mmCIF file of C-alpha atoms (C1' of nucleotides) in Angstrom:
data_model
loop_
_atom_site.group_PDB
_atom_site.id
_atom_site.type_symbol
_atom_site.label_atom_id
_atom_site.label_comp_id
_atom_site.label_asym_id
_atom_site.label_seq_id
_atom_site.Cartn_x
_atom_site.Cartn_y
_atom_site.Cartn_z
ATOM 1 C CA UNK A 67 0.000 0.000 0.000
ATOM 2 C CA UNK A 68 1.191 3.515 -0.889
ATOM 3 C CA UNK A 69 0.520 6.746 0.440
ATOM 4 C CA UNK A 70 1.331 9.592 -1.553
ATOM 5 C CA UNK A 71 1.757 12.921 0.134
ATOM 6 C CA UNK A 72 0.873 15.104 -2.210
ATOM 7 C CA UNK A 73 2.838 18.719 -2.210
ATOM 8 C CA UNK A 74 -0.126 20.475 -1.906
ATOM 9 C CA UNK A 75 -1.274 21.627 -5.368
ATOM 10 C CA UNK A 76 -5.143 22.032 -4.340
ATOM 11 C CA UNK A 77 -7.075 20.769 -6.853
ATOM 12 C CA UNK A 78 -9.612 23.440 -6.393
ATOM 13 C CA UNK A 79 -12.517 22.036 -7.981
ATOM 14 C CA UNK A 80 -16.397 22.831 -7.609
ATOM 15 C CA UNK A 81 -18.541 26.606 -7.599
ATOM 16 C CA UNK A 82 -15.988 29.127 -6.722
ATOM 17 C CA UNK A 83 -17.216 32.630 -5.371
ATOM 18 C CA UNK A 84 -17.237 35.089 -8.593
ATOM 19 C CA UNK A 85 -18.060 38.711 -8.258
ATOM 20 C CA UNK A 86 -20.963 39.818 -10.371
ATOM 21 C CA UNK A 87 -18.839 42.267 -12.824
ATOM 22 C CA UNK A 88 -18.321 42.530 -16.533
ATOM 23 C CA UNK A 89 -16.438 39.344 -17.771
ATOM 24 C CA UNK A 90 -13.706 40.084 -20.475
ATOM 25 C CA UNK A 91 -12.856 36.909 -21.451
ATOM 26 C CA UNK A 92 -14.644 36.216 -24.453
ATOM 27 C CA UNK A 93 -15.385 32.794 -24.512
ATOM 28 C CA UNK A 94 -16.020 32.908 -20.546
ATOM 29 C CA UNK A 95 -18.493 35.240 -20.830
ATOM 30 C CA UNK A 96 -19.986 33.173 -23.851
ATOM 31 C CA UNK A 97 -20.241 29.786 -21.604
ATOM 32 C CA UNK A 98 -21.853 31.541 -18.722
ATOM 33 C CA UNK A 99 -24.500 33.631 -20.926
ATOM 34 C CA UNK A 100 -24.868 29.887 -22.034
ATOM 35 C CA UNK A 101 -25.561 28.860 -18.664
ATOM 36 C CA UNK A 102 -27.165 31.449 -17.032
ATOM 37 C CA UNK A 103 -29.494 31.933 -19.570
ATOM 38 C CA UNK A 104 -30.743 28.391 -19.518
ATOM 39 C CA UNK A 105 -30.911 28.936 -15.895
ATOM 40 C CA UNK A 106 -32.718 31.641 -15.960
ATOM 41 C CA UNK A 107 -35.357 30.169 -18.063
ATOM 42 C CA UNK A 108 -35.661 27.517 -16.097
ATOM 43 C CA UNK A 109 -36.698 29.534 -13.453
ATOM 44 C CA UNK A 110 -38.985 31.390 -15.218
ATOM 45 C CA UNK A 111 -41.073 28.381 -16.631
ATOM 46 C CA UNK A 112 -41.603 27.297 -13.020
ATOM 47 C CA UNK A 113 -42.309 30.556 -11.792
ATOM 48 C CA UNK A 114 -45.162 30.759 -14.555
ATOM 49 C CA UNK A 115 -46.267 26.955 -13.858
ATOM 50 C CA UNK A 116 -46.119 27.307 -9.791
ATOM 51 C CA UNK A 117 -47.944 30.224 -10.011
ATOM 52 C CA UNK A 118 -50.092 30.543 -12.453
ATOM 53 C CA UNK A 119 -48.402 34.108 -13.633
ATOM 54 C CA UNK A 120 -47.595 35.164 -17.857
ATOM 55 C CA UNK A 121 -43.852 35.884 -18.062
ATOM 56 C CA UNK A 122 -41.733 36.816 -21.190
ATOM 57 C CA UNK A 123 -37.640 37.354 -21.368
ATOM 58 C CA UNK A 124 -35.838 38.843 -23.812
ATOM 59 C CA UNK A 125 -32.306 38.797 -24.583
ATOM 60 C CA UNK A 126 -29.416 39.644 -26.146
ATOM 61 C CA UNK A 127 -26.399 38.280 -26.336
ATOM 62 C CA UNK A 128 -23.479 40.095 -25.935
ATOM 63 C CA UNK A 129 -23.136 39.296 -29.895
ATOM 64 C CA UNK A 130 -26.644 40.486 -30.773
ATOM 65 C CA UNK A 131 -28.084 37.410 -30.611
ATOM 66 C CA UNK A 132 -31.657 37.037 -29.865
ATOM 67 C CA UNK A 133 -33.197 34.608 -27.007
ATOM 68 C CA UNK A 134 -36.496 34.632 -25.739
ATOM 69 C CA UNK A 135 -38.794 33.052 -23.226
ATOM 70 C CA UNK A 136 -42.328 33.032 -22.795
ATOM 71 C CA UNK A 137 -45.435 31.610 -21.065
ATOM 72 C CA UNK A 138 -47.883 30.694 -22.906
ATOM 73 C CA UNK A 139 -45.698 33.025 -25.509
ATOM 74 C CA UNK A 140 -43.302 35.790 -25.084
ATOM 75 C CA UNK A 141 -45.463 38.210 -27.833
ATOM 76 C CA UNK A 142 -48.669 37.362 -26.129
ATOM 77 C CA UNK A 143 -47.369 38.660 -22.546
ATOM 78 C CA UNK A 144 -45.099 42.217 -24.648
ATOM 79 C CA UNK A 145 -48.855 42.562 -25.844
ATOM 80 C CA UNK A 146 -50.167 42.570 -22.777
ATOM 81 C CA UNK A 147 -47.584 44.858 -21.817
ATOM 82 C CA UNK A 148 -47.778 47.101 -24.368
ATOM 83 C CA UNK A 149 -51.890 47.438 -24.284
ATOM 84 C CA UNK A 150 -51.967 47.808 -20.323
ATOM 85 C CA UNK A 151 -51.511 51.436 -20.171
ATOM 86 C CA UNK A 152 -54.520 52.335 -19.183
ATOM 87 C CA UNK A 153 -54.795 49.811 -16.122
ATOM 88 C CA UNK A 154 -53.702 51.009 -12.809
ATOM 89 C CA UNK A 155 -51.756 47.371 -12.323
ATOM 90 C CA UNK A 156 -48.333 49.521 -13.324
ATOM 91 C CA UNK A 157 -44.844 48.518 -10.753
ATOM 92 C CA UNK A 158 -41.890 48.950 -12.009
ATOM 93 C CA UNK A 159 -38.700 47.215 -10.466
ATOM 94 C CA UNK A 160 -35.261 47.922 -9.802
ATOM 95 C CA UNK A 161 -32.255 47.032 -11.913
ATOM 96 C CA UNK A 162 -29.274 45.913 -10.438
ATOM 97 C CA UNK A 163 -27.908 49.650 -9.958
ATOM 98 C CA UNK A 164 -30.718 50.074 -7.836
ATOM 99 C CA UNK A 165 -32.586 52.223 -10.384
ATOM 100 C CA UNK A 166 -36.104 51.880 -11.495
ATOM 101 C CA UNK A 167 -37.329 50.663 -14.598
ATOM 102 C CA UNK A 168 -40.109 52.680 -16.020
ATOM 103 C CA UNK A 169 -42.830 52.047 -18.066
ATOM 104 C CA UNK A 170 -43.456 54.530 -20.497
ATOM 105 C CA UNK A 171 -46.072 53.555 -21.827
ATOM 106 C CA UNK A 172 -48.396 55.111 -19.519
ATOM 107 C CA UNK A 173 -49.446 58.392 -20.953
ATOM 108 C CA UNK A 174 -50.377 56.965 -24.400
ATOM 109 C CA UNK A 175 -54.335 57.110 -24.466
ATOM 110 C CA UNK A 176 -54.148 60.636 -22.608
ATOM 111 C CA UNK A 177 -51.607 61.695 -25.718
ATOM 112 C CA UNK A 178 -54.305 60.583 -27.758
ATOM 113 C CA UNK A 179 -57.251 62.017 -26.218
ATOM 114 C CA UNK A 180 -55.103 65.348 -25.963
ATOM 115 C CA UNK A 181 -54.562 65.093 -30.258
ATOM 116 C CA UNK A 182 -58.349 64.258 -30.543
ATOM 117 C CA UNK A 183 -59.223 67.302 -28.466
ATOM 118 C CA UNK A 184 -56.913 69.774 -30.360
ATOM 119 C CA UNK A 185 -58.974 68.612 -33.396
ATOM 120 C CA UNK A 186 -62.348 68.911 -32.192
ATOM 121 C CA UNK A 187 -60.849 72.705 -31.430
ATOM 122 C CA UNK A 188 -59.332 73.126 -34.672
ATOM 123 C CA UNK A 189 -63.207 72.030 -35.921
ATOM 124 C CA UNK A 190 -65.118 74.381 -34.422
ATOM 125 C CA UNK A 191 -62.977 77.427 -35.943
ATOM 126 C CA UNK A 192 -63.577 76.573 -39.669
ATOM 127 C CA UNK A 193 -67.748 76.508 -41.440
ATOM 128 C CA UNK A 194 -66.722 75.788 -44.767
ATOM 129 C CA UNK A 195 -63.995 75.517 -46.727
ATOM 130 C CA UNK A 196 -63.048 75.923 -50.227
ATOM 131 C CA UNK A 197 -61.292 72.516 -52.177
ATOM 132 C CA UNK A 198 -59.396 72.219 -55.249
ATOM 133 C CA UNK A 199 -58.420 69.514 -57.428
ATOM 134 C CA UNK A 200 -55.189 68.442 -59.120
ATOM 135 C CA UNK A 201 -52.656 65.615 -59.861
ATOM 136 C CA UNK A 202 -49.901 65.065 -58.187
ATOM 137 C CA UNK A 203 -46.834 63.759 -59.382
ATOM 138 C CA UNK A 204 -45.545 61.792 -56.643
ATOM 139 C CA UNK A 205 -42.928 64.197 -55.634
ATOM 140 C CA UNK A 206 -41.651 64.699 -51.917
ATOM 141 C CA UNK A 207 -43.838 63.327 -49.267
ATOM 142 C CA UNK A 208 -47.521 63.783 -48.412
ATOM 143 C CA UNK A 209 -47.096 65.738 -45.244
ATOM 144 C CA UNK A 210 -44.780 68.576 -47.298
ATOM 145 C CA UNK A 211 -47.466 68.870 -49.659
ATOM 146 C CA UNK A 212 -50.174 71.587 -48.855
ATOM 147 C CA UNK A 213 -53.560 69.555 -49.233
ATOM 148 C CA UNK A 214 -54.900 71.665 -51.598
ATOM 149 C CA UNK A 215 -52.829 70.162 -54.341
ATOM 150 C CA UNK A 216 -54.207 66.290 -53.622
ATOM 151 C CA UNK A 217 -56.762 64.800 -56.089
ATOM 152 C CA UNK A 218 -59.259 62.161 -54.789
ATOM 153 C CA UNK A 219 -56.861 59.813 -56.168
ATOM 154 C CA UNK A 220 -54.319 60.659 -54.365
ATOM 155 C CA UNK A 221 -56.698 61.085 -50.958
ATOM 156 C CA UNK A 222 -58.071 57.424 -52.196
ATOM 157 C CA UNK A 223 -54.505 56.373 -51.528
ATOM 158 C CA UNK A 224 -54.166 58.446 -48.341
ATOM 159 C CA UNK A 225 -57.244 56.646 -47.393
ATOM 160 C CA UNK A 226 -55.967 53.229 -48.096
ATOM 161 C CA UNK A 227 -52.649 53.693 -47.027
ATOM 162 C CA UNK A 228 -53.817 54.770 -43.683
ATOM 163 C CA UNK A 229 -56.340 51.858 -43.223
ATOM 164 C CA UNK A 230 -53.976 49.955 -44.169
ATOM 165 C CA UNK A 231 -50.895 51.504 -41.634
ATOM 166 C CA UNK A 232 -53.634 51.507 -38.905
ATOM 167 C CA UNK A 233 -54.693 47.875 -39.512
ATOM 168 C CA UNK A 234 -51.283 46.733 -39.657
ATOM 169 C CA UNK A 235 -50.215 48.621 -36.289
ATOM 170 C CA UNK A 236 -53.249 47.075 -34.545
ATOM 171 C CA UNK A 237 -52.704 43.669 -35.624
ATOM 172 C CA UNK A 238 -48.552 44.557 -34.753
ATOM 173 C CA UNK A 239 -49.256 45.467 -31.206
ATOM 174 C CA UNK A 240 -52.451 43.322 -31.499
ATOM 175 C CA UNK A 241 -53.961 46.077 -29.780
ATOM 176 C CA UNK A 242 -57.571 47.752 -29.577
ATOM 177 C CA UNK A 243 -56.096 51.055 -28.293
ATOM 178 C CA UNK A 244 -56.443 52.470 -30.984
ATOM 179 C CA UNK A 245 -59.659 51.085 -32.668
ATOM 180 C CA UNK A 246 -61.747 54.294 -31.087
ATOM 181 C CA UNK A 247 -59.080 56.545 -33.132
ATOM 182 C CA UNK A 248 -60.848 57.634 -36.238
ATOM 183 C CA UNK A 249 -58.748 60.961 -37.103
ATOM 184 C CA UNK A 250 -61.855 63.213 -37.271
ATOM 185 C CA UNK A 251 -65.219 61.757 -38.797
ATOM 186 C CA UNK P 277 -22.208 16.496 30.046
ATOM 187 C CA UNK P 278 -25.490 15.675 29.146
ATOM 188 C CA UNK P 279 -26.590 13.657 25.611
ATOM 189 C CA UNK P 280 -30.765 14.031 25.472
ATOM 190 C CA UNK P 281 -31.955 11.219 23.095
ATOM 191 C CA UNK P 282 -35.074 13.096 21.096
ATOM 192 C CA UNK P 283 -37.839 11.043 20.860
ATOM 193 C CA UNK P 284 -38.011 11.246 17.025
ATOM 194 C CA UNK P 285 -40.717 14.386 16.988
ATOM 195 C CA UNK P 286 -38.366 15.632 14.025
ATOM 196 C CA UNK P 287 -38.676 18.907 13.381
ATOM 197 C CA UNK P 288 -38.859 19.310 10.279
ATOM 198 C CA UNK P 289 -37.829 22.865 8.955
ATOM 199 C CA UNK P 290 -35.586 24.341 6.000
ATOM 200 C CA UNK P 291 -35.916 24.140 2.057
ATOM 201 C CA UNK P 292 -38.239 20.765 1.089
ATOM 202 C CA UNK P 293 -38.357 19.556 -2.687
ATOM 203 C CA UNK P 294 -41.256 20.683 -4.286
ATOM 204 C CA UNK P 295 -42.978 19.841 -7.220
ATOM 205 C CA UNK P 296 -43.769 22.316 -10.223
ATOM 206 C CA UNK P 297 -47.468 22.218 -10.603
ATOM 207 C CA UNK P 298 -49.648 24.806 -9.814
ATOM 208 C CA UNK P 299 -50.024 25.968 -6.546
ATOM 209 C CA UNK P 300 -53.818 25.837 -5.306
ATOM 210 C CA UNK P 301 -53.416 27.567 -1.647
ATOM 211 C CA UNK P 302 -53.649 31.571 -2.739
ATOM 212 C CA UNK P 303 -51.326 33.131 0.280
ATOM 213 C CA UNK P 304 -48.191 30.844 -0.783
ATOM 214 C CA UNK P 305 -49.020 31.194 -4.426
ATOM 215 C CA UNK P 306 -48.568 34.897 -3.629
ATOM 216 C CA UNK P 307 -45.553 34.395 -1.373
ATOM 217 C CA UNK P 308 -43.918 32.054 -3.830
ATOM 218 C CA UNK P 309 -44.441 34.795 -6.376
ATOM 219 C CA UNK P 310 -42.967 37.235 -4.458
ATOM 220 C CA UNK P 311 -39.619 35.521 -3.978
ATOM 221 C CA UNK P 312 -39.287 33.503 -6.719
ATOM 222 C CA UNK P 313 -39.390 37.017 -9.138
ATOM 223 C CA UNK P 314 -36.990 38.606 -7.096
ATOM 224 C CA UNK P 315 -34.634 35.644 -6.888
ATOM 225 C CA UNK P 316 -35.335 35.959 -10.877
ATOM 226 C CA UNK P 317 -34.918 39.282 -11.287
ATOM 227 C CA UNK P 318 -31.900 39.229 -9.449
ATOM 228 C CA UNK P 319 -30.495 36.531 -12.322
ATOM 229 C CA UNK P 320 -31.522 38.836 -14.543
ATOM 230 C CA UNK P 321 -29.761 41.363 -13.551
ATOM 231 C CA UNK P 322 -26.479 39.210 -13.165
ATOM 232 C CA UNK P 323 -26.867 37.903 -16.431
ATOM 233 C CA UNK P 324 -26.782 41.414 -17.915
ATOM 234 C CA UNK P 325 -24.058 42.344 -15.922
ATOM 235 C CA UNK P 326 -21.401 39.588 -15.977
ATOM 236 C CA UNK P 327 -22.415 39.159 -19.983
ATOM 237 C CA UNK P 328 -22.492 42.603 -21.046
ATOM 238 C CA UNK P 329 -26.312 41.282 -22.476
ATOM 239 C CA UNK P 330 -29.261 43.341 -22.513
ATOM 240 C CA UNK P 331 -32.366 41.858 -20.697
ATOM 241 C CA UNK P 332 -35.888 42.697 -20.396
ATOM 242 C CA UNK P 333 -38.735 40.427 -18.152
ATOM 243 C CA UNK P 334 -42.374 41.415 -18.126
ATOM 244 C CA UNK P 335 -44.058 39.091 -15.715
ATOM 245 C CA UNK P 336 -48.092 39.637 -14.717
ATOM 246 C CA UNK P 337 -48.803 37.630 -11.526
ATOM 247 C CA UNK P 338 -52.035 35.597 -11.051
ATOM 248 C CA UNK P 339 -53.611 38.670 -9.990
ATOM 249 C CA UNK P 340 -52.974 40.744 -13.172
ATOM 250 C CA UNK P 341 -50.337 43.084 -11.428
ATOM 251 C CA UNK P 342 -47.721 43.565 -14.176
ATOM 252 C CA UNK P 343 -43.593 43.291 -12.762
ATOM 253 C CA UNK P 344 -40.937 44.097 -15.180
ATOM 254 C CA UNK P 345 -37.221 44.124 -15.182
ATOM 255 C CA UNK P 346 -34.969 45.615 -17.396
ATOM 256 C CA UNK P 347 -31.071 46.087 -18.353
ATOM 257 C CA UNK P 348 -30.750 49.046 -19.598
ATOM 258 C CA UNK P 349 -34.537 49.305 -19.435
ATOM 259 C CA UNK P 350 -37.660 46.793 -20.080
ATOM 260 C CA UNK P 351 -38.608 49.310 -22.615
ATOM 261 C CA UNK P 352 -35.603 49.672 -24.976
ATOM 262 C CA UNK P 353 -35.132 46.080 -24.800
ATOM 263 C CA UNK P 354 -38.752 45.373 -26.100
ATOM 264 C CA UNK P 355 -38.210 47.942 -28.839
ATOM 265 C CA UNK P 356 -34.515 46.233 -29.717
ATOM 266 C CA UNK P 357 -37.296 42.654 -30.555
ATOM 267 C CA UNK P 358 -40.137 44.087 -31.947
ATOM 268 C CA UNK P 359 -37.937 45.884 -34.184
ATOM 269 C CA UNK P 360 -35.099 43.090 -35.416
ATOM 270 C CA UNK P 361 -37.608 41.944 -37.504
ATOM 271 C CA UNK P 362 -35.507 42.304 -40.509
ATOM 272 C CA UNK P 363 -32.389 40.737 -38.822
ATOM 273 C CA UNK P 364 -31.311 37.709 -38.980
ATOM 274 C CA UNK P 365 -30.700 36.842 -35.541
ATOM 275 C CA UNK P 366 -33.761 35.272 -34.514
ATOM 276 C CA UNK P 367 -33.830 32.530 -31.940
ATOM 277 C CA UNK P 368 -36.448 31.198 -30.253
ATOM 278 C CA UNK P 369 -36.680 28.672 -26.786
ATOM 279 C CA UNK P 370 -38.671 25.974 -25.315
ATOM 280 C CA UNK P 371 -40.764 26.814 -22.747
ATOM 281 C CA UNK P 372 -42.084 24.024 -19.826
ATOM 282 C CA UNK P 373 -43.676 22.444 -22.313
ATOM 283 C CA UNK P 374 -40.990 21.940 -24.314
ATOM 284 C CA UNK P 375 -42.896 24.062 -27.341
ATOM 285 C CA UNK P 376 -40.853 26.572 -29.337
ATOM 286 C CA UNK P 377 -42.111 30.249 -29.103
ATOM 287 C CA UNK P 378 -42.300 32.035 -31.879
ATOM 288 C CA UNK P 379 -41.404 35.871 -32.864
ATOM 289 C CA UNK P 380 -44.270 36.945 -35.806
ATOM 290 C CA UNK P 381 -42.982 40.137 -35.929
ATOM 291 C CA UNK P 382 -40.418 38.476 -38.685
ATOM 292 C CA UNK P 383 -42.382 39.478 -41.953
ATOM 293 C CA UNK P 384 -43.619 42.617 -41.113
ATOM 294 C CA UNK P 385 -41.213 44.724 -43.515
ATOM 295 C CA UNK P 386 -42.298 42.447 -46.118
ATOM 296 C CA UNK P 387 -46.089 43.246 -45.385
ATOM 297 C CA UNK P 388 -45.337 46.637 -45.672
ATOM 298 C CA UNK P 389 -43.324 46.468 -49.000
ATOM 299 C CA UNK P 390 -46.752 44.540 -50.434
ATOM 300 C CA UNK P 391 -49.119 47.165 -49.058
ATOM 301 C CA UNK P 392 -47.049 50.367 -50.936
ATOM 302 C CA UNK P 393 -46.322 47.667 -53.806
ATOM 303 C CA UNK P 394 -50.306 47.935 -54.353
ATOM 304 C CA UNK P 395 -50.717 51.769 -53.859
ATOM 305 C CA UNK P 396 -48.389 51.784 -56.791
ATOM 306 C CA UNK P 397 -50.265 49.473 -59.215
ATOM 307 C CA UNK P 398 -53.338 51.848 -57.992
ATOM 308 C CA UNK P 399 -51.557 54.933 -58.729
ATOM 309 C CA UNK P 400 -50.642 53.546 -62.702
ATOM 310 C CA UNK P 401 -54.730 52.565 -63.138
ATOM 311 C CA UNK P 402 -55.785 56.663 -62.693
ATOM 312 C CA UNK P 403 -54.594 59.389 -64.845
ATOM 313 C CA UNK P 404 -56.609 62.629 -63.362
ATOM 314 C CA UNK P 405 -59.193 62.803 -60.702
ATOM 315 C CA UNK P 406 -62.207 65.044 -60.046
ATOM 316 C CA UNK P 407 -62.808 66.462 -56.945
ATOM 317 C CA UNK P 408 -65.735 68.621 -55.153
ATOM 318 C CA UNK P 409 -65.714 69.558 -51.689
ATOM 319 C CA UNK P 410 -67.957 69.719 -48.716
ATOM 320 C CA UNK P 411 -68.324 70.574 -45.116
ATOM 321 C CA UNK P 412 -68.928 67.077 -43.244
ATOM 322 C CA UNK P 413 -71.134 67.198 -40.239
ATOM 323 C CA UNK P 414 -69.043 64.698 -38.320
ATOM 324 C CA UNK P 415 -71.310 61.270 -38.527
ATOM 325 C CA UNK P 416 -69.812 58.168 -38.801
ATOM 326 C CA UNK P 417 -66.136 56.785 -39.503
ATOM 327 C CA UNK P 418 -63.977 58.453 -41.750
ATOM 328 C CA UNK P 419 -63.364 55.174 -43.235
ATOM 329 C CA UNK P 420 -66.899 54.569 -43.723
ATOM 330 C CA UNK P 421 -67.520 58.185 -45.695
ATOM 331 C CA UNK P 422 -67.407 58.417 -49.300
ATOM 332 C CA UNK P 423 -63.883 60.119 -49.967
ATOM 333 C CA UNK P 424 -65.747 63.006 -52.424
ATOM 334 C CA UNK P 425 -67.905 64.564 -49.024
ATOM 335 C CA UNK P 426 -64.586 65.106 -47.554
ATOM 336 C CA UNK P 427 -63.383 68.788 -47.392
ATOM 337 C CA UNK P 428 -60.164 70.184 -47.290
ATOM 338 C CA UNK P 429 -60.478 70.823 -43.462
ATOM 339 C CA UNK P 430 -61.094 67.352 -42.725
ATOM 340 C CA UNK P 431 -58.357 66.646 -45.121
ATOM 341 C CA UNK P 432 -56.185 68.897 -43.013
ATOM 342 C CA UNK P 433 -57.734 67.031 -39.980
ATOM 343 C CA UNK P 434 -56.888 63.577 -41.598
ATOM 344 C CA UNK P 435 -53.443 64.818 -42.798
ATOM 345 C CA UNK P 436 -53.190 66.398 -38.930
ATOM 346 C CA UNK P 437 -54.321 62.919 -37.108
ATOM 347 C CA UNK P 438 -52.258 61.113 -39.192
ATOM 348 C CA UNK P 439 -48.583 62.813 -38.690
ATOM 349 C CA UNK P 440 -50.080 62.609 -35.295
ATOM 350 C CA UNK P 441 -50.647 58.889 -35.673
ATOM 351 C CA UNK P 442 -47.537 58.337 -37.219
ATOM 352 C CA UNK P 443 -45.369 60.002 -34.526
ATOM 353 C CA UNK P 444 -47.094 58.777 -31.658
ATOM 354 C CA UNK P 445 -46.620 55.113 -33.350
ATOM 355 C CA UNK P 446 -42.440 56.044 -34.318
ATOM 356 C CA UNK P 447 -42.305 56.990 -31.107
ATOM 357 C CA UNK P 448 -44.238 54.303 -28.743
ATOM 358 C CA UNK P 449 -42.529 51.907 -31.202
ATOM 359 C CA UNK P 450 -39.252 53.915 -30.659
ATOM 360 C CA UNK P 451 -38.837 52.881 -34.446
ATOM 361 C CA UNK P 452 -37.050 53.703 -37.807
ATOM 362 C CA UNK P 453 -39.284 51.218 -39.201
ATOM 363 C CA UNK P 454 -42.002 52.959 -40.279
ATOM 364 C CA UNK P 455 -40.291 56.167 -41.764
ATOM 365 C CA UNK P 456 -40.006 55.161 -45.092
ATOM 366 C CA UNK P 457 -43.619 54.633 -45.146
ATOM 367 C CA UNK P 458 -45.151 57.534 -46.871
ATOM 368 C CA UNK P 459 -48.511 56.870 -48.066
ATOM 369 C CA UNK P 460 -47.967 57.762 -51.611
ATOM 370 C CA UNK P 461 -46.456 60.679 -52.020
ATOM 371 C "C1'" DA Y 267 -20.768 18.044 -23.187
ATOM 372 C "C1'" DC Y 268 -19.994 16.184 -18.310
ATOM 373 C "C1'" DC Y 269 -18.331 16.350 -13.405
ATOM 374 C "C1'" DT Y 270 -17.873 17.934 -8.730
ATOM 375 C "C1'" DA Y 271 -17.435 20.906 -4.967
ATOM 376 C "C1'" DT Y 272 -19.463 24.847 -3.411
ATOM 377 C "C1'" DA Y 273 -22.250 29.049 -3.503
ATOM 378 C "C1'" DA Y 274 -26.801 30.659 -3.780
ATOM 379 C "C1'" DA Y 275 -31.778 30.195 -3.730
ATOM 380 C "C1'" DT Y 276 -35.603 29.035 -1.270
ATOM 381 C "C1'" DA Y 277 -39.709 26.070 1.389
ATOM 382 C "C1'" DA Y 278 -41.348 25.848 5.655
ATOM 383 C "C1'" DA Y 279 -41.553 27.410 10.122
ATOM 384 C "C1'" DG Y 280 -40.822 31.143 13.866
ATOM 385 C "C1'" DC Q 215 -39.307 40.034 8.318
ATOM 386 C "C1'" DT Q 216 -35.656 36.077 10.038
ATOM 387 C "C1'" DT Q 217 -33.889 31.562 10.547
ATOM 388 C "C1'" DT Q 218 -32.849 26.935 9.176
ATOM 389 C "C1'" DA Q 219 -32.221 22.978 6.478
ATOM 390 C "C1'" DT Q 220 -32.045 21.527 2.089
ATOM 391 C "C1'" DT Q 221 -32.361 21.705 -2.796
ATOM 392 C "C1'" DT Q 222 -30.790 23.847 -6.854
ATOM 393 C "C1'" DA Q 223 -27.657 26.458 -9.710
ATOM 394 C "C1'" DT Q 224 -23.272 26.880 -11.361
ATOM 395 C "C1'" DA Q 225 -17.688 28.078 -11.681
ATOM 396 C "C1'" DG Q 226 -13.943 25.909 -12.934
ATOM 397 C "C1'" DG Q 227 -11.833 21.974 -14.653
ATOM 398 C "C1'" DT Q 228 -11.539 17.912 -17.842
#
DNA sequence: ACCTATAAATAAAG
DNA sequence: CTTTATTTATAGGT
């Protein structure tokens, strides 16, 4: 039997202590966003099975690569996000500097109401007004052109392209925010 | 020296292996809420930190009370996904189920592109268009209004509600994406 | 990708 | 909120 004294070169295996700071090591930092990340969604799917709560993560890389994690789906909880502003459920939380995270989405509907109010005053001071007709010839954009110069083609297209922007923002954000917009009937 | 032989009455306290399946009681739903997001948001905010990754986690607990964590901010992060669409970095995860969630914000651009596409082909089928003008009382949708009863102040309304529209959208969007759309110009 | 020792998270009780 | 006992996550190595 043989007992070898070893000369005390610790094999220091196992979880070491780290402190929570950048890592510069590139492919370090790759194998614990690897990790972590997995970890952290881990978490997050038992957090949303245990108790009964919608949770999305988003992430990116360090590279710009895109991970995300959601229950039931990570765009049906942003939705929910985005289209809560007018609840009062808003709490914000702090980051790991201790500052608050703020949800800005807050203000939107009384924005809105504010622009649909500055247009029922800009209503009031007009009775009639005179119109003119004339082709345009697709120079510049619609907004630098003074109105007066658009044809009922080209407000046909205004019309469309607007349904169209407005349907495709509502099905984007999936959203009926903005269904009770109607930009002055 | 005294050695007191416990009759077995263990007491049993400390961490006890749990399942993950919903949790019926409401108090330790709630309290298992409570410190399981904090515990996450704490990852979270390691993640970002030793990775140099940016995070966001929108969480609404059982009760509909909305959480969210960000690094920088929830917000900018949700921006950075909704708008990658026409990257190529897309990558989705498993959630407890195992099922892949899915980002549908991918072919937005491409809806776009289709929707001016069609203006265009509109814009080639009229040569000149008639007009006539009219004050409109203010019944009924826009939309729903035949384009001729429309007169140049609700044009100017429609022109005004739509810049307003527009910006309200680049900017709750925090977008580039929609800049290039013009509405036929 | 897998292993192992250890740090960190946390379930239950006070 | 605090403590305690234990499970779970994971840093570093292979």
């Amino acid at each position: 039997m043989e007992e070898v004294v070893h000369t005390e070169k610790k094999k220091r295996t196992g979880k070491r202590k780290i402190e929570i700071k950048p890592i510069i090591n590139k492919t370090s930092k790759q194998v614990t966003f690897s990790k972590r990340r997995t970890g952290l969604f881990k978490k997050a799917s038992e957090l949303g099975l245990l108790c009964g709560s919608e949770i999305a993560i988003i992430t990116f890389s360090g590279a710009g690569k895109l991970f995300s994690f959601g229950h039931p789906t990570a765009d049906a909880v942003i939705h929910r996000y985005i289209n809560q502003s007018n609840c009062i459920n808003v709490e914000n939380s702090n980051d790991d500097n201790g500052n608050y995270n703020e949800n800005n989405f807050g203000q939107l509907s009384e924005q809105y109401k504010k622009v649909l109010s500055n247009i029922e005053v800009e209503k009031r001071k007009a009775d009639v007004a005179p119109s003119s007709s004339s082709s345009n010839g697709g120079l510049g954009f619609w907004w630098d052109q003074p109105i007066d110069n658009l044809g009922v083609f080209e407000l046909e297209q205004l019309k469309n392209s607007l349904e169209g922007f407005r349907d495709e923002i509502c099905s984007r954000i999936g959203s009926s925010l903005f269904d009770d917009i109607d930009f002055g009937n």
